[in-house]
Short mmCIF file of C-alpha atoms in Angstrom, two decimals:
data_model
loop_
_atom_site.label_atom_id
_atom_site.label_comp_id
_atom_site.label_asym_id
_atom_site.label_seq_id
_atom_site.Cartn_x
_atom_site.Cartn_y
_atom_site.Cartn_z
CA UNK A 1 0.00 0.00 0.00
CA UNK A 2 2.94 2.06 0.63
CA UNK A 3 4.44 1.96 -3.07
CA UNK A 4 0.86 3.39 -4.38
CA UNK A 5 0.30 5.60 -2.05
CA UNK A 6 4.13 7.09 -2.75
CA UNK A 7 5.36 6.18 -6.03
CA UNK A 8 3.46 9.42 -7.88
CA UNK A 9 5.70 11.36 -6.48
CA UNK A 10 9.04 9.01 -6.08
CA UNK A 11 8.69 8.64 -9.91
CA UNK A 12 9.70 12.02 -10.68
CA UNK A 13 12.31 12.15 -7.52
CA UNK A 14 13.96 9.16 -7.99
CA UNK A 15 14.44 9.70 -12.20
CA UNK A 16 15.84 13.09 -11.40
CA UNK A 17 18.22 11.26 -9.06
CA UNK A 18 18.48 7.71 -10.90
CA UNK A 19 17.95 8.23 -14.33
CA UNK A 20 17.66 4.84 -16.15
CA UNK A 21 19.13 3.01 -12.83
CA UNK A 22 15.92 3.86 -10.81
CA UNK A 23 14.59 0.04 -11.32
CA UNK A 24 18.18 -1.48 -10.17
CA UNK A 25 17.66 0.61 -7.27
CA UNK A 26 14.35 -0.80 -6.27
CA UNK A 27 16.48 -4.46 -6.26
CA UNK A 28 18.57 -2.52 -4.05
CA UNK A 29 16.16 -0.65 -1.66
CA UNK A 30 14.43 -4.45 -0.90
CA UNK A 31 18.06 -5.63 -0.23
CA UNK A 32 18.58 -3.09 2.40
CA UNK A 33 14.97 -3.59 3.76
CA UNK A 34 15.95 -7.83 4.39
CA UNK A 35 18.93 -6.25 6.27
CA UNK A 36 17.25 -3.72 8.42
CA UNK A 37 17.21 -5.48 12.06
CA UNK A 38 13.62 -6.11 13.01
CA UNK A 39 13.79 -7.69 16.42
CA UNK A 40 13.30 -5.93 19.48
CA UNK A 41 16.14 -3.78 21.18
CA UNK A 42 17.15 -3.12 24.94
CA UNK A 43 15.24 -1.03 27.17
CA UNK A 44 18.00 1.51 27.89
CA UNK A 45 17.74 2.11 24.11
CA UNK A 46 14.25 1.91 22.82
CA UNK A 47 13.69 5.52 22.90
CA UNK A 48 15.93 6.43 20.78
CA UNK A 49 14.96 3.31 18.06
CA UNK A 50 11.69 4.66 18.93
CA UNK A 51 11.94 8.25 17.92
CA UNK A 52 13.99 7.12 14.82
CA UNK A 53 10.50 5.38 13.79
CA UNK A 54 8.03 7.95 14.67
CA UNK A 55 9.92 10.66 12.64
CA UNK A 56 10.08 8.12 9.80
CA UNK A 57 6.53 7.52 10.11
CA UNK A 58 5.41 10.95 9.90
CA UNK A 59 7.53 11.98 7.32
CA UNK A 60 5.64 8.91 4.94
CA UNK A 61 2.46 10.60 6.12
CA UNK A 62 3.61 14.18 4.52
CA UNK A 63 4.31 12.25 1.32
CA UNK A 64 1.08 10.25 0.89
CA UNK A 65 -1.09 13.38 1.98
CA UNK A 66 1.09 15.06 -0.88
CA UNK A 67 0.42 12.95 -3.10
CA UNK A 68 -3.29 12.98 -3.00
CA UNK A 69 -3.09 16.71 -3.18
CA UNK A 70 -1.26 16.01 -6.57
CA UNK A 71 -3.31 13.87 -8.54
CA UNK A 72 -6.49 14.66 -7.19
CA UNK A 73 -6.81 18.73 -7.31
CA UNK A 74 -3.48 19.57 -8.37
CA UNK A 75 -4.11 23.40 -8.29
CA UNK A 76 -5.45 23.20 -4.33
CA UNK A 77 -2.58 20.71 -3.40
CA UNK A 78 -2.27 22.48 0.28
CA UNK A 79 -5.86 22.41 1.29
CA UNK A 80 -6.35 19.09 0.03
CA UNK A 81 -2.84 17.60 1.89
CA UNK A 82 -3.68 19.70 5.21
CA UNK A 83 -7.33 17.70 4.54
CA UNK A 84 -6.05 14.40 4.54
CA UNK A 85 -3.59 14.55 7.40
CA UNK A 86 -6.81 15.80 9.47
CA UNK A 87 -8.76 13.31 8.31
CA UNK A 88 -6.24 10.31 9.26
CA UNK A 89 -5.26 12.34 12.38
CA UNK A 90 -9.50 12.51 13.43
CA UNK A 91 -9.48 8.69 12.72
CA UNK A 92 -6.51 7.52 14.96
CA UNK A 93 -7.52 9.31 17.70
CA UNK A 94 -10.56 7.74 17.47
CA UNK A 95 -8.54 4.52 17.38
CA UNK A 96 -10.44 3.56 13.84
CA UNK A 97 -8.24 1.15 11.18
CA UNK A 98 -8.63 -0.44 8.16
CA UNK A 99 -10.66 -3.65 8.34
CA UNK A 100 -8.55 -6.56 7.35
CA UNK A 101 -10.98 -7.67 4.12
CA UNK A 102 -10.86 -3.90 2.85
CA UNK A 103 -7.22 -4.09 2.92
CA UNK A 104 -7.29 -6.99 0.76
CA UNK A 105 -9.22 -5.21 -1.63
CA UNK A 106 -7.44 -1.86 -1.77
CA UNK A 107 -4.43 -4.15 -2.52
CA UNK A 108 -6.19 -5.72 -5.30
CA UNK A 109 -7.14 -2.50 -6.79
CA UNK A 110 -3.77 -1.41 -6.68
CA UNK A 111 -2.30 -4.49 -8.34
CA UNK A 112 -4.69 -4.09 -11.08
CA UNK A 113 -4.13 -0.50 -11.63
CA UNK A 114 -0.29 -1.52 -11.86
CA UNK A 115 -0.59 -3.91 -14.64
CA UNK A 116 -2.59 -1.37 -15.96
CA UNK A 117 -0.25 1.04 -16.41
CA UNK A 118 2.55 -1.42 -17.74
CA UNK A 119 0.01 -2.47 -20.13
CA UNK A 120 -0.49 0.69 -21.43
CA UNK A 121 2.86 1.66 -21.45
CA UNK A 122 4.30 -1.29 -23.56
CA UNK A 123 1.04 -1.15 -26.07
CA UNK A 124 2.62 2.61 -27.49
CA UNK A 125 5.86 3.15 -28.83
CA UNK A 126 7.01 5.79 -26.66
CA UNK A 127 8.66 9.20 -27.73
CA UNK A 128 11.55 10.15 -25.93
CA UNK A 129 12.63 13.08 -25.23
CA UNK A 130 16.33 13.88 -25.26
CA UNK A 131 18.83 13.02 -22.88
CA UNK A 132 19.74 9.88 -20.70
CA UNK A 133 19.86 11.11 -17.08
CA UNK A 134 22.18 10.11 -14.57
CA UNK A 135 24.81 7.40 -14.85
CA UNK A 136 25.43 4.29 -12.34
CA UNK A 137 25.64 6.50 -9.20
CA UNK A 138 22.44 7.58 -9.71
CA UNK A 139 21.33 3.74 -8.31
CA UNK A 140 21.94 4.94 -5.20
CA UNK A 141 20.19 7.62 -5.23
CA UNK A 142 17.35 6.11 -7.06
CA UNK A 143 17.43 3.58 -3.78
CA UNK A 144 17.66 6.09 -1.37
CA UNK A 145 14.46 7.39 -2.75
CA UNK A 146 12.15 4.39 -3.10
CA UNK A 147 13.50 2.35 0.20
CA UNK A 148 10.84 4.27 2.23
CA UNK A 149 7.98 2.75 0.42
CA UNK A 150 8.84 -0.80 1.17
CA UNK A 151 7.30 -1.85 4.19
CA UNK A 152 9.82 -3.89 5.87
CA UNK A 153 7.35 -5.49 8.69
CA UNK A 154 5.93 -7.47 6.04
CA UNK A 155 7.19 -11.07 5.36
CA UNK A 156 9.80 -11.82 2.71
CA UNK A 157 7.51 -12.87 0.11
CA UNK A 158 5.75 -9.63 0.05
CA UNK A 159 8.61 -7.29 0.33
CA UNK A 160 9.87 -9.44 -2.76
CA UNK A 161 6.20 -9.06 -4.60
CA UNK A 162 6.50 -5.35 -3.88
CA UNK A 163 9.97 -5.08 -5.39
CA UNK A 164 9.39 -6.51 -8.51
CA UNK A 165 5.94 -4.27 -8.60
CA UNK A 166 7.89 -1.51 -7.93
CA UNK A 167 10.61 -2.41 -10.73
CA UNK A 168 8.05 -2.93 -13.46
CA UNK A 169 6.50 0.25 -13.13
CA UNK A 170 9.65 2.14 -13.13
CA UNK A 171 10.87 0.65 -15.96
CA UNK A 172 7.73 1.17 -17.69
CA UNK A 173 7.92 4.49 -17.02
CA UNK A 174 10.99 5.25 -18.22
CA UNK A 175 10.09 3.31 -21.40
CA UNK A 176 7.32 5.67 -22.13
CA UNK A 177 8.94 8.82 -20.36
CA UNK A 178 12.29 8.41 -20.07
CA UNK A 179 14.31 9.54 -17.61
CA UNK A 180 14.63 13.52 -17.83
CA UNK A 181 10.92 13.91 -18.71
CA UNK A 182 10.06 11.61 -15.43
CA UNK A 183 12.36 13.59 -13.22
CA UNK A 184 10.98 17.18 -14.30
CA UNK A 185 7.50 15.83 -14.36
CA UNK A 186 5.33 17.26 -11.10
CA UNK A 187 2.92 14.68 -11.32
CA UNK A 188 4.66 11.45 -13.33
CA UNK A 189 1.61 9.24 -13.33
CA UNK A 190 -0.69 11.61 -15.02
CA UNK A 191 2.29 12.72 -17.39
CA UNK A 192 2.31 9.08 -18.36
CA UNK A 193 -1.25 8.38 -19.19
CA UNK A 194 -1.09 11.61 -21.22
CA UNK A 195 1.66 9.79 -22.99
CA UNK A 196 -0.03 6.90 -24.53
CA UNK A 197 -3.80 8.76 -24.69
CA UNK A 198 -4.93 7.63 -21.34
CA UNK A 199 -6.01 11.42 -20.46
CA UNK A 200 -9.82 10.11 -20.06
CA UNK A 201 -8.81 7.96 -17.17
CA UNK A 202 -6.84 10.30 -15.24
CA UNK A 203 -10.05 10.45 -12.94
CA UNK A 204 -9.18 7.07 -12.55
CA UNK A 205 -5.92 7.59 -11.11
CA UNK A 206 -6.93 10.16 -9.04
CA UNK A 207 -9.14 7.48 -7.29
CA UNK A 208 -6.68 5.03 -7.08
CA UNK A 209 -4.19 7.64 -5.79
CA UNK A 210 -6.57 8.64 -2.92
CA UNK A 211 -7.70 4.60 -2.24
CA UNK A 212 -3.96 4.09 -1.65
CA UNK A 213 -2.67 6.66 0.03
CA UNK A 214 -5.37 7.88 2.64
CA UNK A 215 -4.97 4.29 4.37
CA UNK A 216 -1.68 4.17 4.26
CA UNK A 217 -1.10 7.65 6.15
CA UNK A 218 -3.48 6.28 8.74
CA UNK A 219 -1.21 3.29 9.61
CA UNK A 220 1.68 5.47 8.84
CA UNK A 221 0.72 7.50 11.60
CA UNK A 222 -1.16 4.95 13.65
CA UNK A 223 2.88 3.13 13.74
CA UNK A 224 4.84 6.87 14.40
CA UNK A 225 2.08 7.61 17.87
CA UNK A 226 3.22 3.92 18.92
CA UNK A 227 2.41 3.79 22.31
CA UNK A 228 1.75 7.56 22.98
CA UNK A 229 -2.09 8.11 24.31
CA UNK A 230 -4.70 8.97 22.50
CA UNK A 231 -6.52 11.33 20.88
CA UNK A 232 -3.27 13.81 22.39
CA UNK A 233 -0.61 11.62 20.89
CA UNK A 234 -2.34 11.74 17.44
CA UNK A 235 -2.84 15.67 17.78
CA UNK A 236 1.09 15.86 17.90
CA UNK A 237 1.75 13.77 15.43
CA UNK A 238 -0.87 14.95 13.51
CA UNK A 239 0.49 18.63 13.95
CA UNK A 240 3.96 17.46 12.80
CA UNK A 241 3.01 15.51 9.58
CA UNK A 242 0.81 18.82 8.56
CA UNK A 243 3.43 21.00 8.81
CA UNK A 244 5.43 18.79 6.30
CA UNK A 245 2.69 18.43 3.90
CA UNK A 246 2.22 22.39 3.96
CA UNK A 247 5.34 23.43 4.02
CA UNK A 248 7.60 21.28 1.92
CA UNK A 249 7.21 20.80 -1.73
CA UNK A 250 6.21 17.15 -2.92
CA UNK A 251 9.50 16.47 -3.95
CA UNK A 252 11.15 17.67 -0.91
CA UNK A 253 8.73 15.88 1.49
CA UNK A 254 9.47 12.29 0.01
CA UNK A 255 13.68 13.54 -0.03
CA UNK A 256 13.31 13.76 3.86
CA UNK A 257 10.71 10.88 4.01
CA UNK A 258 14.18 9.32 2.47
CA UNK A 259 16.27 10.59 4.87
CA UNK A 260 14.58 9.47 8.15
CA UNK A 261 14.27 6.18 6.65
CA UNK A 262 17.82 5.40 6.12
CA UNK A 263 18.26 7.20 8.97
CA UNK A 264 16.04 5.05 11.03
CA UNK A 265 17.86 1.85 9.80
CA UNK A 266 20.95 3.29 10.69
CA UNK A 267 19.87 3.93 14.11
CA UNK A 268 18.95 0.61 14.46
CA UNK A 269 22.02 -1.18 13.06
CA UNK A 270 23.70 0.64 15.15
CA UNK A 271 21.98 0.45 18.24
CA UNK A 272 21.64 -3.78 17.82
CA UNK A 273 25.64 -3.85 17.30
CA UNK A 274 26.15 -1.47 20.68
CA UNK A 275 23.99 -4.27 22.74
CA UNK A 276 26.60 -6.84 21.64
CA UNK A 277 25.26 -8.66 19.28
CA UNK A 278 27.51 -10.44 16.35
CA UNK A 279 24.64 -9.40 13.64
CA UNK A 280 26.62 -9.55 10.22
CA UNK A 281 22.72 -8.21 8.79
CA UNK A 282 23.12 -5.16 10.81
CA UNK A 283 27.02 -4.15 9.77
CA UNK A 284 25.87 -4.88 5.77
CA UNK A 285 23.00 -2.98 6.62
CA UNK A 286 24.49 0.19 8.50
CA UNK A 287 27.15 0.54 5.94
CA UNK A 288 24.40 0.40 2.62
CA UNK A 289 22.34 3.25 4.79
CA UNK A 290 25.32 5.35 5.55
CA UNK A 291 26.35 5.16 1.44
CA UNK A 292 22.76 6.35 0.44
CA UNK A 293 22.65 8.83 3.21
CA UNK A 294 25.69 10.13 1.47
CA UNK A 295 23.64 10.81 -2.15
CA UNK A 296 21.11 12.91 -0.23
CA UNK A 297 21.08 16.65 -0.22
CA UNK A 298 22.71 17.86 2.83
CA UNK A 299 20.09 20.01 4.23
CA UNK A 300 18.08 16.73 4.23
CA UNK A 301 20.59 14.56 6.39
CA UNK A 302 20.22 18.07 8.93
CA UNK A 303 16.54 18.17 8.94
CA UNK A 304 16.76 13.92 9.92
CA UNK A 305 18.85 14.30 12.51
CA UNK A 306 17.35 17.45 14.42
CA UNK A 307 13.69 15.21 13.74
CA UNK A 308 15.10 12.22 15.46
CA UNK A 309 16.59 14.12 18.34
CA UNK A 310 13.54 15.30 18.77
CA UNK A 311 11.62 12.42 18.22
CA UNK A 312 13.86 10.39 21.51
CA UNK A 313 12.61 13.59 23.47
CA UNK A 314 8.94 12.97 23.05
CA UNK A 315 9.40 9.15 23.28
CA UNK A 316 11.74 9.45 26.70
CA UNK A 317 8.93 10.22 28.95
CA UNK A 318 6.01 8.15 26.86
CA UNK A 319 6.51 4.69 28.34
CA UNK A 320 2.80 4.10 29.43
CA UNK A 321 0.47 2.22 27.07
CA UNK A 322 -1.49 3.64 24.71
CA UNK A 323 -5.15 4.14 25.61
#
């Protein structure tokens, strides 16, 4: 649910960044997500693990709430982001979720809007534009960009699924697109059903956009409150994930969404090496994170670290179950 709700706007990021490497670094970005540690860590130092996640989190939930401001009323993109983060923040703090059976249909609709799209895009010969993008260190860039939409609590099989997903529609994408026209696009998706004369469907998308990515900022932020109390711990969180979606451009939002991901698997490589544990995952893990940390803009890497500070300051006190 992740990779719909995200991947309007990671298209265009991640071509500016990857160029015709941006499906190699989907391969890459579920590599690092098998590495990220997953177990539980010491008490001593959950918080900070913890504050790693919630930033993380929220930052997703400033993307997806983008993106629905995108593709669905483009010219009132604020508004309609602001909207949707109020809407999911109303919802947790009434402690609502997706039902599991809905979930299984919203992931149906999304697979079958996917091979949609690679459908269409491999029916019409595409017309390039010129140019060829970045060369092979634009994979990790490309990476760095779509690792947040993998959703690394899910099993292997379905990380796997969502990386080759993910692939295909890249590299259908840049089939149709190619890479400099994906990377300056503002709104990829739509720029690609224009392509091949899909402009009657673009409703469509707008739906699918909105079925994807209004659930997934609801467990995105449902996962960042953790075990802070309701409905005050989803005002905050709420609050935070707002300003992102207001303030930061689309493109921006889902470069720091980025960011605190790697960031957040860093932490926790790190943290599950300093409680003495001979993890080989974690070291191969830490050291891919730090090297895509390294193709982010700098001002990102500053924003991550004063947002997971912060984050271990809210989470240091917040021990007590959630209500």
């Amino acid at each position: 649910m992740r990779l719909g709700a995200g991947l309007g706007i990671a298209l265009a990021v991640g071509a500016a960044g990857g160029g015709w490497w941006l499906p190699a670094g989907a391969v890459l970005a579920g590599v690092l997500a098998l590495l990220a540690p997953r177990d539980g860590l010491p008490a001593r130092v959950a918080p900070l693990a913890d504050g790693a996640r919630l930033m993380a989190r929220l930052g997703l939930v400033a993307v997806f709430a983008s993106a629905v401001g995108v593709y669905l009323l483009p010219q009132y993109r604020v508004p309609v982001a602001a909207g949707v983060v109020l809407l999911v923040t109303v919802a947790d703090g009434f402690g609502l979720a997706l039902p599991r059976f809905l979930r299984g249909w919203v992931l149906g609709i999304l697979l079958v809007a996917a091979a949609g799209v690679v459908a269409l895009c491999l029916a019409i010969a595409p017309e390039r534009g010129a140019g060829s993008g970045p060369g092979f260190t634009g994979l990790f860039a490309a990476t760095a960009v779509l690792f947040p939409l993998l959703d690394r609590r899910k099993p292997d099989r379905w990380l796997a699924g969502t990386v080759v997903v993910a692939a295909a529609l890249c590299a259908a994408a840049l089939y149709q697109l190619g890479p400099v026209r994906t990377g300056l696009s503002g709104a990829p998706l739509a720029d690609l059903l224009a392509a091949v004369d899909g402009q009657a469907i673009e409703p469509l998308l707008a739906g699918v956009v909105v079925i994807a990515a209004v659930p997934a900022a609801l467990g995105a932020l449902t996962e960042a409150r953790g075990k802070l109390s309701r409905p005050l711990g989803s005002v905050l969180c709420g609050l935070v994930a707002a300003a992102g979606a207001v303030l930061l451009e689309p493109g921006q939002a889902m470069l720091i969404a980025a960011a605190l991901a790697l960031a957040e698997v860093l932490v926790r490589s790190l943290l599950t090496l300093f409680a003495r544990r001979r993890d080989v995952r974690s070291v191969l893990g830490a050291a891919l994170a730090v090297t895509l940390l390294a193709w982010l803009p700098p001002g990102t890497l500053l924003i991550a670290v004063a947002a997971i500070v912060a984050g271990t300051l809210v989470r240091l006190p917040s021990r007590a179950p959630a209500r």
